[in-house]
Coordinates of C-alpha atoms in Angstrom, one line a residue:
Chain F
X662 CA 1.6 -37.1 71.5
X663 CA -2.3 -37.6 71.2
X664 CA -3.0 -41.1 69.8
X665 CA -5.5 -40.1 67.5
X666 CA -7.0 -40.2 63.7
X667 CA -9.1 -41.7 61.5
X668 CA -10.0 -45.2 60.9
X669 CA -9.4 -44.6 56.9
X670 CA -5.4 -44.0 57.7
X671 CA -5.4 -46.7 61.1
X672 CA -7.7 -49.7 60.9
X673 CA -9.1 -50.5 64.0
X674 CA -6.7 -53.9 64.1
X675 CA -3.5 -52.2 63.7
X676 CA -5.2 -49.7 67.4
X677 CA -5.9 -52.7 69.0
X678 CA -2.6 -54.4 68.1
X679 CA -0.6 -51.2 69.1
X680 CA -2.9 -51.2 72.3
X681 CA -1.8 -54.4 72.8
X682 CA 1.7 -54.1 72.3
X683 CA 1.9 -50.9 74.3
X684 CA 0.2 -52.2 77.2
X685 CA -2.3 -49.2 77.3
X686 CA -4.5 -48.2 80.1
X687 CA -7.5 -45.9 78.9
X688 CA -10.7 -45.7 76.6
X689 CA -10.6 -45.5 73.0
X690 CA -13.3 -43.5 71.6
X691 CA -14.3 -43.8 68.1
X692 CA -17.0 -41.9 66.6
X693 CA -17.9 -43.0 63.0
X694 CA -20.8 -41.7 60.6
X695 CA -23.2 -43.2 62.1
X696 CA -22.4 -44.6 65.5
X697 CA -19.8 -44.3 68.1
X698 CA -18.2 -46.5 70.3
X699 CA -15.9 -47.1 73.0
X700 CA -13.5 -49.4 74.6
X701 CA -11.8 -49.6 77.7
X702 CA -8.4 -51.5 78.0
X703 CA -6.0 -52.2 80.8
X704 CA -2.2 -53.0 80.5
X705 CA -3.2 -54.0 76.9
X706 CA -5.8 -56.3 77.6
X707 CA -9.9 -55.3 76.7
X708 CA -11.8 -55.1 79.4
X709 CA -15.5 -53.2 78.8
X710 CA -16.8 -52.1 75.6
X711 CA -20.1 -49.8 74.5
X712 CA -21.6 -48.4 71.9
X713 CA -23.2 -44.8 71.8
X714 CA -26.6 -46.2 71.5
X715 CA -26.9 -48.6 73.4
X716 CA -27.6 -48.5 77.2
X717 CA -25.0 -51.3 77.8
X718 CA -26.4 -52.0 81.4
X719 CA -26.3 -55.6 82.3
X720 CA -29.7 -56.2 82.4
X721 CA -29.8 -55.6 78.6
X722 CA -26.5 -57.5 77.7
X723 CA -28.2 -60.7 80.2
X724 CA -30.9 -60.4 78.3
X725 CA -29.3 -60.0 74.6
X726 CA -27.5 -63.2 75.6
X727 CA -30.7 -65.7 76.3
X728 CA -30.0 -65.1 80.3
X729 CA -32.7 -63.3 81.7
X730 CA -36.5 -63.9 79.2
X731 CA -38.4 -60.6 77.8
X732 CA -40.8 -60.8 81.4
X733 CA -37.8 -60.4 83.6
X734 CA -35.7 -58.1 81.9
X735 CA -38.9 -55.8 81.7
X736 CA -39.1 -56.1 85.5
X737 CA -35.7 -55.7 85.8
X738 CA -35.6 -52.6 84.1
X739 CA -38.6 -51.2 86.0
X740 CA -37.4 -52.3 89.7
X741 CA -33.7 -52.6 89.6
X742 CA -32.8 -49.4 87.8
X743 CA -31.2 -47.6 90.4
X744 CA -29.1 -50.3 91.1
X745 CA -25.4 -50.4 89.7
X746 CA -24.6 -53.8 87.7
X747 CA -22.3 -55.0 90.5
X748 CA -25.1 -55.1 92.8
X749 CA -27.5 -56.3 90.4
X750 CA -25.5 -59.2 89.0
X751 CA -24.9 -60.1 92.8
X752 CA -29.1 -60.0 93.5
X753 CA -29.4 -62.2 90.3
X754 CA -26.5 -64.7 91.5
X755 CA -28.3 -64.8 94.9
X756 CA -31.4 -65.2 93.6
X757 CA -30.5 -67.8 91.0
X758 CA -31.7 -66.5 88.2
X759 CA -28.2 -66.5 86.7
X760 CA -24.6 -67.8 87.2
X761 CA -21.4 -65.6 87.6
X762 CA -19.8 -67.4 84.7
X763 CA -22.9 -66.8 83.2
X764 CA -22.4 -62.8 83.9
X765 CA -19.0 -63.1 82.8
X766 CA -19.1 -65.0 79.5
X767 CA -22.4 -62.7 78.5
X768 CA -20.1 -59.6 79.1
X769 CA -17.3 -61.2 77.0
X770 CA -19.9 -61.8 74.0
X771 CA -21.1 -58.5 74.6
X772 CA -18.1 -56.4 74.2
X773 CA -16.3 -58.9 71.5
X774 CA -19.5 -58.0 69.2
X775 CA -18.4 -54.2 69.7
X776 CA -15.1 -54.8 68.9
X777 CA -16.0 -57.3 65.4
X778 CA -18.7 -54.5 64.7
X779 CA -16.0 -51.7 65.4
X780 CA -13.5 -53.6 62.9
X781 CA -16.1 -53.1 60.1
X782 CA -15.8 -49.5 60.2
X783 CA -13.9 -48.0 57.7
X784 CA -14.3 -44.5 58.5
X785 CA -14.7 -42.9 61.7
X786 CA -12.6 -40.2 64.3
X787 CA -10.4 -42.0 66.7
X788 CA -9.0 -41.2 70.0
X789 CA -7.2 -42.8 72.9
X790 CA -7.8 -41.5 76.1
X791 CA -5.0 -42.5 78.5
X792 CA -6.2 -43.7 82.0
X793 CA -9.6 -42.9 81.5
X794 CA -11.6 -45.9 82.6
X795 CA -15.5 -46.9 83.0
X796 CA -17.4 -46.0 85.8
X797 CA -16.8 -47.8 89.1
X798 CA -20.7 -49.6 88.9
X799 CA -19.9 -51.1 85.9
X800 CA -18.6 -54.8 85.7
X801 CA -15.2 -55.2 83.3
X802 CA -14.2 -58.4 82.2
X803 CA -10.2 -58.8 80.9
X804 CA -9.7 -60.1 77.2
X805 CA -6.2 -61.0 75.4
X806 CA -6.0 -59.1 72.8
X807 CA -4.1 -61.5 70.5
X808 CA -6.8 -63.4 69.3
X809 CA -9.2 -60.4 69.2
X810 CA -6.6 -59.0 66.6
X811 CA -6.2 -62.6 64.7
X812 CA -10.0 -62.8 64.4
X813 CA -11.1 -59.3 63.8
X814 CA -8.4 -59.6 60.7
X815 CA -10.4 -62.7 59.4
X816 CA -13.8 -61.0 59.8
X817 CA -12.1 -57.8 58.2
X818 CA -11.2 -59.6 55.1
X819 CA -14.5 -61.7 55.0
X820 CA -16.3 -57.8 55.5
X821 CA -13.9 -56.8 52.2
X822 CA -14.7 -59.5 50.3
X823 CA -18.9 -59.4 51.1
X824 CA -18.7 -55.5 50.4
X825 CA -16.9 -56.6 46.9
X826 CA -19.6 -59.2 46.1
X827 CA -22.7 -56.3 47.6
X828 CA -21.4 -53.5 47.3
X829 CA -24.7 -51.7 47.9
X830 CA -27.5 -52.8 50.6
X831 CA -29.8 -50.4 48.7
X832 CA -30.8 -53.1 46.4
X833 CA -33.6 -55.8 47.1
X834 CA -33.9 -59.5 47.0
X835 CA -35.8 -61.8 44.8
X836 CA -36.1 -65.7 44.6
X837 CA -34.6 -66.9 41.3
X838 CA -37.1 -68.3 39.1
X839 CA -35.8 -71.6 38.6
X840 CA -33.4 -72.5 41.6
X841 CA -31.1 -75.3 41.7
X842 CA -32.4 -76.3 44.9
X843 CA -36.1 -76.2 46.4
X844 CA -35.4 -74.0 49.8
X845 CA -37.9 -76.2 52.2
X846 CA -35.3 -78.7 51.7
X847 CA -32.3 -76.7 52.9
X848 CA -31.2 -76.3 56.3
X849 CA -31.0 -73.0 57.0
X850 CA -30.6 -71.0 60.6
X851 CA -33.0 -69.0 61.8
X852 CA -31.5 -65.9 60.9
X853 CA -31.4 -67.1 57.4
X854 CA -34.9 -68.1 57.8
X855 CA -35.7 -64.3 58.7
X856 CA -34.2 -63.0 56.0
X857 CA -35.7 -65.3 53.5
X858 CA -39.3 -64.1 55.0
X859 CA -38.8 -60.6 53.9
X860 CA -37.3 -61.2 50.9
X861 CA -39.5 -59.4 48.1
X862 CA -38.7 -56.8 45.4
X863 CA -40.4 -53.7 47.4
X864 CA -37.4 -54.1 50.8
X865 CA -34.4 -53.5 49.9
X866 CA -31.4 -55.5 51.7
X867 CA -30.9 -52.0 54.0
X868 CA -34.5 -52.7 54.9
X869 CA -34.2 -56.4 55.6
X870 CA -31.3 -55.8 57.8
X871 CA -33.3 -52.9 59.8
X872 CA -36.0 -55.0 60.4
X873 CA -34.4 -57.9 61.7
X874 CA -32.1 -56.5 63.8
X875 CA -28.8 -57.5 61.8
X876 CA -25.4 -55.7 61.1
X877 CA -24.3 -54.9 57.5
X878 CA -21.6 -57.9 57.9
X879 CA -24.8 -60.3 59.0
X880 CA -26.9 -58.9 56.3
X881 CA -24.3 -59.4 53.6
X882 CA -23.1 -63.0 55.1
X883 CA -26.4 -64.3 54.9
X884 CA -27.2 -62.9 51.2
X885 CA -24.1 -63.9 49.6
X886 CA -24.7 -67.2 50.9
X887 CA -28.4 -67.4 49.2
X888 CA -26.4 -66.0 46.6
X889 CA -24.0 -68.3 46.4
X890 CA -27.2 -71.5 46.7
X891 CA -28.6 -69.7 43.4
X892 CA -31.6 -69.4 45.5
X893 CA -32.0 -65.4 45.3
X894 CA -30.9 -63.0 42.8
X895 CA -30.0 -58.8 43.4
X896 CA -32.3 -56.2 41.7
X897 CA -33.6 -52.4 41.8
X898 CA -36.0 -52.5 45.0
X899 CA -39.8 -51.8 43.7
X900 CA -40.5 -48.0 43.5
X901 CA -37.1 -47.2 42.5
X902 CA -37.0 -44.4 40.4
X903 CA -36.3 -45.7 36.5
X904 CA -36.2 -42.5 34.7
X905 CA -36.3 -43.2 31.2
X906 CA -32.8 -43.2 30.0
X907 CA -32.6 -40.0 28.2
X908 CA -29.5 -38.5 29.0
X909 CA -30.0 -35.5 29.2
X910 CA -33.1 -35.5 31.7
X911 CA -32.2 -37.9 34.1
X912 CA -33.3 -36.5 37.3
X913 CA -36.6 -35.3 35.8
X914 CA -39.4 -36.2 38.5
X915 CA -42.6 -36.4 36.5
X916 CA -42.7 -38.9 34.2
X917 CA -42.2 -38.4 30.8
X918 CA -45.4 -37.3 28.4
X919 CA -45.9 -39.0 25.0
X920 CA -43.9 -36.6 23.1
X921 CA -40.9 -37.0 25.3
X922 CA -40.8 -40.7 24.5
X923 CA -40.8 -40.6 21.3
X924 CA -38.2 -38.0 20.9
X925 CA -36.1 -40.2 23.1
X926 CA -36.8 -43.3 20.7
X927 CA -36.2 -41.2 17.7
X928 CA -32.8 -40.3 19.6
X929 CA -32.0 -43.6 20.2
X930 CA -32.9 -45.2 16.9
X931 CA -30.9 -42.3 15.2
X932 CA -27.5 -43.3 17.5
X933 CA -28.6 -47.1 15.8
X934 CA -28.4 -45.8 12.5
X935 CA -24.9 -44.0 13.2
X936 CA -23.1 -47.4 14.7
X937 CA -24.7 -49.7 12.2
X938 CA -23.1 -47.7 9.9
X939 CA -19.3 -46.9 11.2
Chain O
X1447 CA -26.4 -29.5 20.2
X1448 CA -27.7 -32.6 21.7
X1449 CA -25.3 -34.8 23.5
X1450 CA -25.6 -37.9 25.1
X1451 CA -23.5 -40.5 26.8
X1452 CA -22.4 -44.5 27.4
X1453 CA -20.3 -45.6 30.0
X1454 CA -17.4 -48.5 29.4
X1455 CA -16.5 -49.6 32.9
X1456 CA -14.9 -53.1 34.2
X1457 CA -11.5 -54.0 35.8
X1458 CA -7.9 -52.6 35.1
X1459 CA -6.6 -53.5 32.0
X1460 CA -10.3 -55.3 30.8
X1461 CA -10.0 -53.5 27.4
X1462 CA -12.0 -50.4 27.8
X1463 CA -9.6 -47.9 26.3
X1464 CA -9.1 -50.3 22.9
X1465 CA -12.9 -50.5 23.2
X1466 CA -13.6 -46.8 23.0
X1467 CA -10.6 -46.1 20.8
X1468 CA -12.4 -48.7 18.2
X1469 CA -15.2 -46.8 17.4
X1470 CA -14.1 -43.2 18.5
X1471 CA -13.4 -40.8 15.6
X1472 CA -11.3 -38.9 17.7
X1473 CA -8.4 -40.0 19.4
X1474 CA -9.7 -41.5 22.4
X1475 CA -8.4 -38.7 25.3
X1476 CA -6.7 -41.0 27.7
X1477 CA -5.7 -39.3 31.1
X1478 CA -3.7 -42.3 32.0
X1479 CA 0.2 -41.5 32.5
X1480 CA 2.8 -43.8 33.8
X1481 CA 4.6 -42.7 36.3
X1482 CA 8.4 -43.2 35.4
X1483 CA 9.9 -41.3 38.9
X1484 CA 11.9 -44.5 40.8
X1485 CA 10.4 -42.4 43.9
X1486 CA 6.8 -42.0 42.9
X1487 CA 6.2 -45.8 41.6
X1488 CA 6.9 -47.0 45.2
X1489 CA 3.7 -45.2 45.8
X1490 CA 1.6 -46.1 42.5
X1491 CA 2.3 -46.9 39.0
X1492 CA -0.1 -45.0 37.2
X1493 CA -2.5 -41.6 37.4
X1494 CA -5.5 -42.4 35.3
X1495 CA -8.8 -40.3 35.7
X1496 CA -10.9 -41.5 32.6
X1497 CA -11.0 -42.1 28.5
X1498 CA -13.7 -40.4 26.2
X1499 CA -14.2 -40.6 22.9
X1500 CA -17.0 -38.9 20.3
X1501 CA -19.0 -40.2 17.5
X1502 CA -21.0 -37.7 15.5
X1503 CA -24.4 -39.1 14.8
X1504 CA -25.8 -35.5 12.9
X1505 CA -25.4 -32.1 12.8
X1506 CA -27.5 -31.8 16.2
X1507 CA -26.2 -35.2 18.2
X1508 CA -23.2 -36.6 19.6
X1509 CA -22.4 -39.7 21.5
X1510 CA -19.8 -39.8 24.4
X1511 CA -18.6 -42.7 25.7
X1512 CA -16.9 -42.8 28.4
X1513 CA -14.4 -45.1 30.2
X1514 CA -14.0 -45.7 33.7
X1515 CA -11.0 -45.9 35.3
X1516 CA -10.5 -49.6 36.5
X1517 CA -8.3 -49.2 39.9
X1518 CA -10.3 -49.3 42.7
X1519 CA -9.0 -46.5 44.3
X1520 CA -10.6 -44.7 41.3
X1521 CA -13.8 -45.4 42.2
X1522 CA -15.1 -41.7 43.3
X1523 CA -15.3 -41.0 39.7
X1524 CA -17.7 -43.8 39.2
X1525 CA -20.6 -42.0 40.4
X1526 CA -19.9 -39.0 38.9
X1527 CA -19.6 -40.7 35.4
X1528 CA -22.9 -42.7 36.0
X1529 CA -24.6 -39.7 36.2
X1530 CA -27.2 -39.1 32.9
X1531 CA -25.7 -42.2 31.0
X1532 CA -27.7 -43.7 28.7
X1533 CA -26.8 -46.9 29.5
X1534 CA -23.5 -48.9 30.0
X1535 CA -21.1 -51.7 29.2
X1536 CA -19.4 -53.7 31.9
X1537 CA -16.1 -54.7 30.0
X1538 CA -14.8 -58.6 31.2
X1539 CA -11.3 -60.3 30.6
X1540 CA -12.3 -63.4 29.4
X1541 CA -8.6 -64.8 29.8
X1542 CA -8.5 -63.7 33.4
X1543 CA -10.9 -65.2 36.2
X1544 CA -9.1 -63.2 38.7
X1545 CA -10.8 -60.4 37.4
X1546 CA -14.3 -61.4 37.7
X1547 CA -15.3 -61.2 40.8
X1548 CA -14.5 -57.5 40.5
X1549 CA -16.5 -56.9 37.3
X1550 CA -19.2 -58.4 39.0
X1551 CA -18.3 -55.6 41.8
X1552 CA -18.5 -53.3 39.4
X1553 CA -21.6 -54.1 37.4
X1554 CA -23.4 -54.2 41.0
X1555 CA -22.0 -50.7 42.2
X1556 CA -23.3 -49.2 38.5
X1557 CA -26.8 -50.8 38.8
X1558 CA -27.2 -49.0 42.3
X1559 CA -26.0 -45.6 40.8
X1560 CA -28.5 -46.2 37.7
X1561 CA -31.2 -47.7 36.7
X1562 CA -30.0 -47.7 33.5
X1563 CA -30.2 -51.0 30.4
X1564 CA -26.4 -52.4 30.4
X1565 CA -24.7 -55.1 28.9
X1566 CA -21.5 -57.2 29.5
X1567 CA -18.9 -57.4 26.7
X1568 CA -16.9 -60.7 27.4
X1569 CA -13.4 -59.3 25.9
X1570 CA -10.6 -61.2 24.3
X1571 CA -12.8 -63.8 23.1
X1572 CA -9.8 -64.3 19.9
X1573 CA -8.0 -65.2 23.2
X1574 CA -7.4 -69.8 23.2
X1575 CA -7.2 -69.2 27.1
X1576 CA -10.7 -67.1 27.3
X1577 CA -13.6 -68.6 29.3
X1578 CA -16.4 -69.6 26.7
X1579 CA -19.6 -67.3 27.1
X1580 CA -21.5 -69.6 29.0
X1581 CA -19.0 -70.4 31.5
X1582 CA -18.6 -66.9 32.4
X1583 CA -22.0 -65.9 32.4
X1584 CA -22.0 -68.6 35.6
X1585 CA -18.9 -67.2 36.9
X1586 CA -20.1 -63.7 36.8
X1587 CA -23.8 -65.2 37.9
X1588 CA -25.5 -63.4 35.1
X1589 CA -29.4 -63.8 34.5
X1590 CA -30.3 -65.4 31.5
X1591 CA -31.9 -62.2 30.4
X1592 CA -28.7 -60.1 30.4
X1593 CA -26.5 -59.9 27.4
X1594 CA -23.3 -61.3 27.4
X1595 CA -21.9 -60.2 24.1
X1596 CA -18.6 -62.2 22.9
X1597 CA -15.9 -59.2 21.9
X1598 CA -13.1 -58.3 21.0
X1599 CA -12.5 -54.6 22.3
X1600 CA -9.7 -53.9 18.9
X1601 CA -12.0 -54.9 16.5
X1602 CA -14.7 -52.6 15.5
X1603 CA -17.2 -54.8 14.0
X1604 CA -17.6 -56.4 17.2
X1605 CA -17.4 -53.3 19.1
X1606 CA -20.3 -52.3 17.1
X1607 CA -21.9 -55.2 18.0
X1608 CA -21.9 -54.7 21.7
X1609 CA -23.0 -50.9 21.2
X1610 CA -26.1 -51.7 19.0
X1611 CA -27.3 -54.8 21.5
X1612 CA -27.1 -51.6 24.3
X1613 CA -28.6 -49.5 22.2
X1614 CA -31.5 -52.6 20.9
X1615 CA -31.9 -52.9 24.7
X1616 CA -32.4 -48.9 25.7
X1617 CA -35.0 -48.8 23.2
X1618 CA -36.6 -52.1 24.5
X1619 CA -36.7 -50.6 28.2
X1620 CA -38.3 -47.4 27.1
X1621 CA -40.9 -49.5 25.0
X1622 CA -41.7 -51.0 28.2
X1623 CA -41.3 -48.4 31.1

């Protein structure tokens, strides 16, 4: 039987947990709206991960991870792309630039961040593909599964709570006009820091996200916690449509003359008339 | 005819049905059924789609209003029923805090269907365990510019109430826009 679905009916926990207890060998392959991904396990244990649009070579994941500086991945990428990562992580060992732990944890970080971002998909074609396994150049690294599946549950229920509290990331950002606190005085990371410097009514969170490189879970952990300081409040990005609430026109696209408005006033001011007097 | 319509959304059970039903002169049209099959209630307890009711305003208008249905796993509809409104009301449980963090869910999820005037109607405010007005307009971290009406969704006069501030509100946003 083909181990296969959709994340709506099988989280991506309860795969990895049935990976994990079934000691699989093979790649699962999800492909969700947007993006795909896959993951390669052995025996039950995770042990390469990539995602469709992403190259995934070492040289980026090095250099994703603070190893290698924006000069020598750029080399890198021009001089060493024939090479297979086993044979480049050995040059770069050799030639000190990095350490093999360093190789190894950067990998780890690297595919755990597929797997969190993979256990905030909600929809999205599954499939296991038994014994299939990466490609011979590429370097794997083996990861228990238990505490994959302990904290991709956390995040999962930290994703369903953000989602409750921002349920769209089509809205914008603006500072509250009289915040409890003043934000120079507050500590913030720099993440938070880059979020704060785009906030304005014309980007909406989607934007904000986009531009600084973060995932819908990063984007809606750092919000809710501006949120939560009182220091910004959600509205309508700038340019939004705001058809004038006729009713029965709504998705009119010119805007609406003179004697439009003031039958919708005289609409309006007649459904007064009817309440006040029920 | 002319026909126009408001929206009554917020939680399960936040009083949107005795809302409607207060003001409706028709017998609001539930399409909530419990389920009384031992079988099915081991997979849900109740079908609900949505509650309308009418009010005749003249010969050439009626009002709809509409209620959402509150289970999440409604929430399809939502959209659907956003779509034209004049405005809406985001129905509260003042007696139950549990509730609120969904209603603000819910207010959020409407605002990005619509740009549409709302207002929240802080229910069972007869209620000695409901939170007082202020309180909840921190819980539900309303602006001070949004109304947060006290109600009580059986009594008319104060269903009223919560209609006409909508209503004062849709004319003040077409004054302006």
């Amino acid at each position: 039987m083909a181990l296969k679905g959709n994340l709506r009916d099988f989280s991506t926990t309860q795969l990895l947990n049935l990976i994990n207890l079934a000691k699989k060998t093979g790649t699962l392959v999800v492909e969700g709206p947007n993006q795909a991904a896959q993951l390669a396990f052995r025996n039950g244990k995770l042990i390469y991960g990539q995602l469709a649009q992403e190259d995934g070579n070492l040289t980026s994941i090095l250099h994703k991870a603070g190893k290698l500086n924006d000069e020598q991945a750029r080399v890198l990428r021009e001089r060493a792309a024939r090479s297979t990562d086993k044979e480049l992580g050995l040059l770069l060992i050799n030639a000190g630039y990095v350490s093999q732990t360093d190789i190894l944890l950067s990998i780890r970080a690297h595919v755990l961040d597929i797997v969190y971002r993979l256990i905030t998909w909600v929809e999205g074609l599954f499939r296991f593909e038994q014994g299939v396994m990466p490609s011979e150049d590429r370097i794997t690294v083996p990861i228990e599964l238990e505490n994959v599946i302990i904290e991709g549950a956390r995040r999962m229920r930290e994703w369903e709570r953000l989602v409750e509290e921002l349920p769209s990331l089509d809205m914008a950002l603006k500072f509250t006009e009289h915040p409890n606190v003043n934000i120079r005085d507050m500590k913030l990371s720099v993440e938070e820091w880059r979020v704060v410097s785009f906030i304005n009514p014309k980007n909406s969170m989607k934007a904000i996200a986009k531009q600084n490189n973060l995932t819908d879970l990063e984007i809606r952990r750092i919000v809710y916690g501006l949120l939560q300081a009182g220091l910004v409040e959600v509205i309508r990005p700038e340019g939004a449509p705001r058809p004038l609430p006729f009713g029965l026109s709504p998705r009119k696209p010119s805007p609406p003359t003179p004697a439009e408005k003031t039958a919708a006033r005289g609409l309006v001011n007649r459904l007064i008339a009817r309440i006040r007097s029920l | 005819m002319q026909t126009v319509k408001m929206v009554v959304t917020g939680p399960f059970n936040s009083g949107k049905t005795q809302f409607i039903q207060a003001v409706s002169e028709i017998d609001v049209v539930s399409t909530e059924r419990r389920i009384t099959s031992e079988a099915e209630r081991i997979k849900e307890n109740t079908t609900v789609a949505m509650d309308f009711g009418r009010i005749t305003v003249d010969a050439d208008l009626v009002l709809y209003l509409f209620g959402t249905p509150g289970q999440k796993r409604f929430d399809f509809m939502w959209e659907i029923l956003s779509e034209g409104m004049l405005g809406f009301v985001v129905m509260v449980d003042s007696t139950r805090p549990e509730t609120f963090r969904e209603a603000k869910s819910i207010l959020e999820t409407f605002r990005a269907y619509a740009p549409t005037p709302y207002v929240v109607a802080a229910n069972k405010q007869d209620n000695d365990e409901a939170w007082p007005i202020e309180d909840l307009r921190i819980a539900l971290r309303l602006a001070p510019e949004i109304k947060l009406i006290p109600c009580v969704a059986t009594e008319r006069e104060k269903v009223k109430t919560v209609l006409l501030e909508l209503l004062y509100s849709i004319l003040a946003e077409m004054e302006t826009s």
